[in-house]
Coordinates of C-alpha atoms and ligand atoms in Angstrom, one line a residue:
M23 CA 52.7 -66.9 3.2
I24 CA 54.9 -66.3 0.2
P25 CA 57.4 -63.4 0.3
V26 CA 57.3 -61.2 -2.7
I27 CA 59.3 -58.2 -3.9
G28 CA 57.9 -55.5 -6.1
Y29 CA 57.7 -51.8 -6.8
A30 CA 54.9 -49.7 -5.2
A31 CA 53.6 -46.1 -5.1
N32 CA 53.2 -45.1 -1.4
Q33 CA 50.9 -42.2 -2.2
A34 CA 49.2 -40.5 -5.1
K35 CA 51.6 -39.3 -7.8
A36 CA 54.6 -40.8 -5.9
Q37 CA 57.6 -42.4 -7.7
L38 CA 57.5 -46.2 -7.5
T39 CA 60.0 -47.6 -5.0
P40 CA 61.0 -51.2 -3.9
Y41 CA 58.4 -52.8 -1.7
T42 CA 58.2 -56.2 0.0
F43 CA 54.9 -57.9 0.9
E44 CA 53.3 -61.4 1.0
R45 CA 51.0 -63.4 -1.2
R46 CA 48.8 -66.2 0.0
D47 CA 50.0 -69.8 -0.2
P48 CA 48.1 -71.5 -3.1
K49 CA 44.6 -72.7 -1.9
E50 CA 43.1 -75.8 -3.6
Y51 CA 42.2 -74.0 -6.9
D52 CA 45.2 -71.5 -6.9
V53 CA 48.3 -71.4 -9.0
L54 CA 51.5 -69.6 -7.9
I55 CA 53.1 -67.8 -10.8
D56 CA 56.8 -66.7 -11.1
I57 CA 56.3 -63.4 -12.9
K58 CA 58.7 -63.0 -15.9
Y59 CA 57.4 -59.8 -17.5
C60 CA 54.7 -57.2 -16.9
G61 CA 53.5 -54.6 -19.4
I62 CA 52.9 -51.0 -18.5
C63 CA 49.4 -49.9 -19.3
H64 CA 48.4 -46.2 -19.2
T65 CA 45.8 -47.3 -16.6
D66 CA 48.7 -47.9 -14.2
I67 CA 49.6 -44.2 -14.5
H68 CA 45.9 -43.1 -14.0
Q69 CA 45.7 -45.3 -10.9
V70 CA 49.0 -44.4 -9.3
N71 CA 48.1 -40.7 -9.7
D72 CA 44.6 -41.4 -8.4
E73 CA 43.1 -39.7 -11.5
W74 CA 39.9 -41.7 -11.3
G75 CA 39.6 -41.6 -7.5
G76 CA 39.5 -44.5 -5.1
S77 CA 43.2 -45.5 -5.3
T78 CA 44.7 -47.1 -2.2
Y79 CA 48.4 -47.2 -1.2
P80 CA 50.9 -48.8 -1.1
M81 CA 49.9 -49.8 -4.7
V82 CA 51.9 -52.3 -6.8
P83 CA 50.5 -51.7 -10.3
G84 CA 50.6 -54.1 -13.3
H85 CA 47.9 -56.1 -15.0
E86 CA 49.7 -57.4 -18.1
I87 CA 51.3 -60.3 -16.3
V88 CA 53.1 -63.3 -17.8
G89 CA 55.1 -66.0 -16.1
I90 CA 55.6 -69.6 -15.3
V91 CA 53.5 -71.7 -12.9
S92 CA 55.7 -72.8 -10.0
K93 CA 53.2 -74.4 -7.6
T94 CA 49.6 -75.6 -7.8
G95 CA 46.8 -76.2 -5.3
N96 CA 45.7 -79.8 -4.9
K97 CA 42.5 -79.4 -7.0
V98 CA 44.0 -77.5 -9.9
T99 CA 43.3 -79.2 -13.2
K100 CA 43.9 -76.5 -15.8
Y101 CA 47.6 -75.9 -15.2
K102 CA 50.8 -77.6 -14.1
I103 CA 54.2 -76.6 -12.9
G104 CA 56.2 -75.1 -15.8
D105 CA 53.2 -73.9 -17.8
R106 CA 53.5 -70.4 -19.6
V107 CA 50.6 -68.4 -18.2
G108 CA 49.1 -64.9 -18.1
V109 CA 46.9 -62.8 -15.8
G110 CA 45.1 -59.7 -17.0
C111 CA 43.0 -57.0 -15.3
F112 CA 41.0 -59.1 -12.8
V113 CA 41.7 -62.1 -10.6
D114 CA 38.2 -63.0 -9.4
S115 CA 34.5 -62.1 -9.7
C116 CA 31.3 -63.2 -8.0
R117 CA 30.8 -66.1 -10.4
T118 CA 27.0 -66.1 -9.8
C119 CA 25.6 -62.9 -11.5
T120 CA 24.3 -62.9 -15.0
P121 CA 27.4 -61.3 -16.6
C122 CA 29.6 -63.8 -14.8
K123 CA 27.4 -66.8 -15.9
N124 CA 27.7 -65.4 -19.5
E125 CA 31.5 -65.3 -19.3
L126 CA 31.5 -61.5 -19.2
E127 CA 33.2 -61.3 -15.8
Q128 CA 34.5 -57.8 -16.5
Y129 CA 31.0 -56.6 -16.1
C130 CA 30.3 -58.6 -12.9
A131 CA 27.3 -57.1 -11.2
N132 CA 29.0 -57.4 -7.8
G133 CA 32.3 -55.9 -9.1
M134 CA 35.2 -57.9 -10.4
V135 CA 38.3 -58.2 -8.2
T136 CA 40.8 -56.1 -10.0
T137 CA 44.4 -57.4 -10.2
Y138 CA 45.6 -54.4 -8.1
N139 CA 43.9 -51.6 -6.3
G140 CA 41.1 -54.1 -5.5
V141 CA 39.9 -56.3 -2.6
E142 CA 39.8 -60.1 -2.6
K143 CA 36.8 -61.9 -1.2
D144 CA 38.9 -62.6 2.0
G145 CA 39.4 -58.8 2.4
T146 CA 43.0 -58.7 1.2
T147 CA 44.1 -55.7 -0.9
T148 CA 45.2 -56.9 -4.3
Q149 CA 48.7 -56.1 -5.6
G150 CA 49.7 -56.3 -9.3
G151 CA 52.4 -57.5 -11.6
Y152 CA 55.3 -55.2 -11.0
S153 CA 56.5 -57.9 -8.6
S154 CA 58.2 -61.3 -8.4
R155 CA 55.2 -63.7 -7.8
I156 CA 51.4 -63.8 -7.8
T157 CA 48.9 -66.3 -6.5
V158 CA 45.7 -66.5 -8.6
D159 CA 42.7 -68.9 -8.9
E160 CA 43.2 -71.1 -12.0
N161 CA 39.9 -69.9 -13.5
Y162 CA 41.3 -66.4 -13.9
V163 CA 44.6 -67.5 -15.5
L164 CA 45.2 -67.6 -19.2
K165 CA 47.4 -70.0 -21.3
I166 CA 50.0 -68.3 -23.4
P167 CA 50.3 -70.1 -26.8
D168 CA 53.7 -71.6 -27.4
N169 CA 54.6 -69.5 -30.5
I170 CA 54.1 -66.1 -28.8
P171 CA 57.3 -65.0 -26.9
L172 CA 56.4 -64.3 -23.3
D173 CA 57.6 -60.7 -23.3
K174 CA 55.6 -59.8 -26.4
A175 CA 52.6 -61.6 -25.0
A176 CA 52.3 -59.5 -21.8
P177 CA 50.5 -56.6 -23.4
L178 CA 47.9 -58.9 -25.0
L179 CA 46.5 -59.4 -21.4
C180 CA 45.1 -55.9 -21.3
A181 CA 45.8 -53.9 -24.5
G182 CA 45.1 -56.9 -26.8
I183 CA 41.8 -57.9 -25.2
T184 CA 40.6 -54.3 -24.8
L185 CA 40.7 -53.9 -28.6
Y186 CA 39.7 -57.5 -29.6
S187 CA 36.5 -57.5 -27.6
P188 CA 34.9 -54.4 -29.2
L189 CA 36.2 -55.4 -32.7
K190 CA 34.4 -58.7 -32.3
H191 CA 31.3 -57.2 -30.7
W192 CA 30.8 -54.6 -33.5
Q193 CA 31.6 -57.3 -36.1
V194 CA 34.6 -55.6 -37.6
G195 CA 35.8 -57.7 -40.6
P196 CA 35.9 -57.7 -44.4
G197 CA 34.0 -54.7 -46.0
K198 CA 34.1 -52.7 -42.8
K199 CA 36.0 -49.4 -42.5
I200 CA 37.4 -48.9 -39.1
A201 CA 39.5 -46.1 -37.5
I202 CA 41.6 -46.3 -34.4
I203 CA 42.3 -43.0 -32.6
G204 CA 45.7 -43.0 -30.8
L205 CA 48.6 -45.3 -31.8
G206 CA 49.8 -46.2 -28.3
G207 CA 49.6 -49.5 -26.4
L208 CA 46.0 -50.2 -27.1
G209 CA 45.9 -48.6 -30.5
H210 CA 48.7 -50.6 -32.0
M211 CA 47.1 -53.8 -30.9
G212 CA 43.8 -52.6 -32.4
V213 CA 45.5 -52.0 -35.8
K214 CA 47.1 -55.4 -35.9
I215 CA 43.9 -57.3 -34.8
A216 CA 41.5 -55.3 -37.1
H217 CA 43.8 -55.9 -40.0
A218 CA 43.9 -59.6 -39.3
L219 CA 40.1 -59.6 -39.1
G220 CA 40.1 -58.3 -42.7
A221 CA 38.8 -54.7 -42.2
E222 CA 40.1 -51.6 -43.9
V223 CA 42.1 -49.9 -41.1
T224 CA 42.8 -46.2 -40.6
V225 CA 45.0 -44.7 -37.8
L226 CA 44.1 -41.2 -36.6
S227 CA 47.2 -40.0 -34.7
H228 CA 48.3 -36.6 -33.4
S229 CA 50.9 -36.3 -36.2
L230 CA 52.4 -38.4 -39.0
R231 CA 55.4 -39.3 -36.9
K232 CA 54.3 -42.9 -36.5
L233 CA 53.1 -43.4 -40.1
Q234 CA 55.7 -46.0 -41.1
D235 CA 55.1 -48.0 -38.0
G236 CA 51.4 -47.9 -38.5
K237 CA 51.6 -49.1 -42.0
K238 CA 53.9 -52.0 -41.0
M239 CA 51.3 -53.0 -38.4
G240 CA 48.6 -53.3 -41.1
A241 CA 47.1 -49.8 -41.4
D242 CA 45.7 -49.0 -44.8
H243 CA 45.5 -45.3 -44.2
F244 CA 47.1 -42.9 -41.6
Y245 CA 46.0 -39.3 -40.9
A246 CA 47.1 -36.6 -38.6
T247 CA 44.4 -35.2 -36.3
S248 CA 46.5 -32.0 -36.0
D249 CA 45.5 -31.3 -39.7
H250 CA 42.0 -29.9 -39.9
E251 CA 41.6 -31.2 -43.5
T252 CA 41.6 -34.7 -42.0
F253 CA 38.2 -34.0 -40.6
E254 CA 36.8 -32.6 -43.9
K255 CA 38.2 -35.5 -46.0
L256 CA 36.9 -38.3 -43.7
Q257 CA 33.4 -36.8 -42.9
G258 CA 30.9 -39.7 -42.7
Y259 CA 33.5 -42.4 -43.7
F260 CA 33.8 -45.0 -41.0
D261 CA 31.6 -47.8 -39.8
V262 CA 33.4 -48.1 -36.4
I263 CA 35.8 -45.8 -34.6
I264 CA 37.6 -46.9 -31.5
S265 CA 39.1 -44.2 -29.4
T266 CA 42.1 -45.1 -27.2
V267 CA 42.9 -41.5 -26.3
S268 CA 44.0 -41.2 -22.6
S269 CA 43.5 -37.4 -22.2
D270 CA 40.8 -34.8 -23.1
F271 CA 39.9 -34.7 -26.8
D272 CA 37.1 -33.3 -28.9
L273 CA 34.7 -36.2 -29.2
N274 CA 32.3 -34.4 -31.6
Q275 CA 34.7 -33.9 -34.4
F276 CA 35.3 -37.7 -34.4
L277 CA 31.6 -38.5 -34.2
N278 CA 31.2 -36.6 -37.5
L279 CA 33.5 -39.1 -39.2
L280 CA 31.0 -41.9 -38.7
T281 CA 28.8 -43.1 -41.6
L282 CA 25.1 -43.9 -41.4
D283 CA 24.5 -46.2 -38.4
G284 CA 28.2 -46.0 -37.5
T285 CA 29.4 -46.6 -33.9
M286 CA 32.1 -44.8 -31.9
V287 CA 33.5 -47.0 -29.2
Q288 CA 35.3 -45.3 -26.3
V289 CA 37.9 -47.4 -24.5
G290 CA 40.3 -44.6 -23.4
L291 CA 39.4 -43.2 -20.0
P292 CA 40.7 -39.6 -19.6
E293 CA 40.7 -38.0 -16.2
K294 CA 38.3 -35.3 -17.2
E295 CA 34.8 -35.8 -18.6
T296 CA 34.1 -34.7 -22.2
T297 CA 31.0 -33.0 -23.7
M298 CA 29.0 -34.4 -26.5
S299 CA 26.9 -32.8 -29.2
F300 CA 23.5 -34.6 -29.7
A301 CA 23.5 -33.1 -33.3
S302 CA 26.5 -35.2 -34.2
L303 CA 24.7 -38.4 -33.1
I304 CA 21.3 -37.7 -34.6
G305 CA 22.7 -36.7 -38.0
N306 CA 23.6 -40.1 -39.2
R307 CA 21.7 -42.3 -36.7
R308 CA 25.1 -42.8 -35.0
S309 CA 25.8 -44.7 -31.8
L310 CA 28.3 -43.9 -29.0
A311 CA 29.4 -46.8 -26.9
G312 CA 32.0 -47.9 -24.4
S313 CA 33.8 -51.2 -23.8
L314 CA 35.8 -52.7 -20.9
I315 CA 38.6 -55.2 -21.4
G316 CA 37.1 -58.8 -22.0
G317 CA 36.1 -61.9 -20.1
I318 CA 38.4 -64.9 -19.5
K319 CA 36.9 -67.0 -22.3
E320 CA 37.2 -64.2 -24.8
T321 CA 40.8 -63.3 -23.6
Q322 CA 41.8 -66.9 -24.3
E323 CA 40.1 -66.7 -27.7
M324 CA 42.1 -63.5 -28.4
L325 CA 45.4 -65.2 -27.4
N326 CA 44.6 -68.1 -29.7
F327 CA 43.7 -65.7 -32.5
C328 CA 47.0 -63.8 -32.1
S329 CA 48.9 -67.1 -32.1
K330 CA 47.2 -68.2 -35.3
N331 CA 47.7 -64.8 -37.0
D332 CA 51.3 -64.3 -35.8
I333 CA 50.3 -61.2 -33.8
A334 CA 52.2 -59.9 -30.7
S335 CA 52.9 -56.6 -29.2
D336 CA 55.7 -54.2 -30.3
I337 CA 57.6 -53.7 -27.1
E338 CA 60.5 -51.9 -25.5
I339 CA 61.9 -53.9 -22.5
I340 CA 63.0 -52.0 -19.5
P341 CA 64.4 -52.9 -16.1
I342 CA 62.0 -52.0 -13.3
Q343 CA 64.3 -49.2 -12.0
Q344 CA 63.3 -47.3 -15.2
V345 CA 59.6 -47.4 -14.6
G346 CA 59.4 -43.6 -13.7
E347 CA 61.1 -42.7 -17.0
A348 CA 58.8 -45.0 -18.9
Y349 CA 55.7 -43.3 -17.3
K350 CA 57.1 -39.9 -18.5
R351 CA 57.5 -41.1 -22.0
I352 CA 54.0 -42.7 -22.1
L353 CA 52.6 -39.3 -21.0
N354 CA 54.5 -37.7 -24.0
S355 CA 53.0 -40.2 -26.4
D356 CA 56.5 -41.5 -26.8
V357 CA 55.9 -45.2 -26.5
R358 CA 56.8 -47.7 -29.3
Y359 CA 54.4 -49.3 -28.5
R360 CA 54.3 -50.9 -25.0
F361 CA 56.9 -50.8 -22.3
V362 CA 57.4 -54.3 -20.7
I363 CA 59.3 -54.7 -17.4
D364 CA 61.7 -57.6 -17.3
M365 CA 61.3 -58.9 -13.7
K366 CA 64.9 -60.3 -13.6
S367 CA 65.8 -56.7 -12.9
L368 CA 64.1 -56.9 -9.5
Q369 CA 67.1 -58.9 -8.2
Q370 CA 69.5 -56.1 -9.1
Ligands
NAP28 P1 49.0 -45.0 -24.4 O1 49.9 -46.1 -24.8 O2 49.5 -43.8 -23.7 O3 48.3 -44.6 -25.8 C1 47.4 -43.5 -25.9 C2 47.6 -42.8 -27.2 O4 46.5 -41.8 -27.3 C3 48.9 -42.1 -27.3 O5 49.9 -42.8 -27.8 C4 48.5 -41.0 -28.4 O6 48.6 -41.6 -29.7 C5 47.0 -40.7 -28.1 N1 46.9 -39.5 -27.2 C6 47.3 -39.3 -26.0 N2 47.0 -38.0 -25.6 C7 46.3 -37.5 -26.6 C8 45.6 -36.3 -26.8 N3 45.6 -35.3 -25.9 N4 44.9 -36.1 -28.0 C9 44.9 -37.0 -28.9 N5 45.5 -38.2 -28.8 C10 46.2 -38.4 -27.7 O7 47.8 -45.6 -23.5 P2 47.1 -47.0 -23.5 O8 47.8 -47.9 -22.5 O9 46.9 -47.4 -24.9 O10 45.7 -46.6 -22.8 C11 44.8 -45.7 -23.5 C12 43.6 -45.4 -22.6 O11 42.8 -46.5 -22.5 C13 44.0 -45.0 -21.1 O12 43.1 -44.0 -20.7 C14 43.7 -46.3 -20.4 O13 43.4 -46.0 -19.0 C15 42.5 -46.8 -21.1 N6 42.3 -48.2 -21.0 C16 41.0 -48.6 -21.1 C17 40.7 -50.0 -21.0 C18 39.3 -50.5 -21.2 O14 39.0 -51.6 -20.8 N7 38.4 -49.6 -21.6 C19 41.7 -50.9 -20.9 C20 43.0 -50.5 -20.9 C21 43.3 -49.1 -20.9 P3 49.1 -40.7 -30.9 O15 50.5 -40.3 -30.6 O16 49.0 -41.7 -32.0 O17 48.2 -39.6 -31.1
ZN29 ZN1 45.4 -52.0 -18.8
ZN30 ZN1 29.5 -61.6 -11.1

């Protein structure tokens, strides 16, 4: 077994503290990765606090993992020692169901094996990327393109793909008007990717505090949702709206901003359920949809797209000892725009 150091929550809502555990030695198709950086996703906070139910402890969060391959199993063909690689939100799936066969492993009918707070096929509890090393099957590992710095690439593994996938699925591109609600980790990646796809991009944020940043990322328009005039002005305007909001919000006032046949895609997963008005849907033949991360093939496509279009995440690097402080700032919408943990700090 391979000794690993990390940070874990020992119970719901607990502060993360140092934790040592073991990973499996690479089996024939596994690679061992020395983790260099790990992004902090708002999902980590939901899970540490058991806001969705089903959390198990000790829990080492982290599913925006980048690092360097340090060992390979004897049948590995995709990666070699020294390669720059990433791991996102899942590390395995059944590989036989229809979604898996269609490279949509995130919708695996038998349940994907999540990178942490999940259970491997051998019964081991998975532990995430706030740690020194991880062993993963090569089929669930991504190649990080050479021109994307590793630290800025980490958030692409969840935030990047979570926005890329619905943007592609709902064919966002030239001539389409798209809004992103919430300029946080997911939202800022959505703005950059939608802009690169050629759409007209609007940010709908609490306030105008992040306006300059949003424009730099490629937003054409920026509105404050605290201003009720925003909802009058933009009535029936958008083809697609993607909501990344992580806490309760009034879904109906945003549905009213969709044009005829427009689609609202929910990717944020607040703790509490929301209510929906059928009248807002019926009025303009609107659709309400959801979307969950992306499959391995699409995640690699997104990384290559980001490489080609010079897209990476705007990050603030922190030592792991400051993870509690970072969680507080994320909850206050004070993240510019993703915290990334430098794993060198684990040795301190
Ligand atoms: P984040 O960095 O905290 O960003 C969320 C943003 O939403 C905030 O920056 C804020 O933006 C806005 N916001 C927060 N509270 C709000 C409120 N009460 N009303 C209006 N706006 C509010 O979080 P994230 O990492 O991007 O994750 C966002 C959500 O997506 C989380 O619930 C997470 O679990 C979920 N998620 C889903 C998937 C998926 O596959 N579907 C994948 C990853 C994460 P402004 O300051 O601009 O208003
Ligand atoms: Zn995530
Ligand atoms: Zn499956």
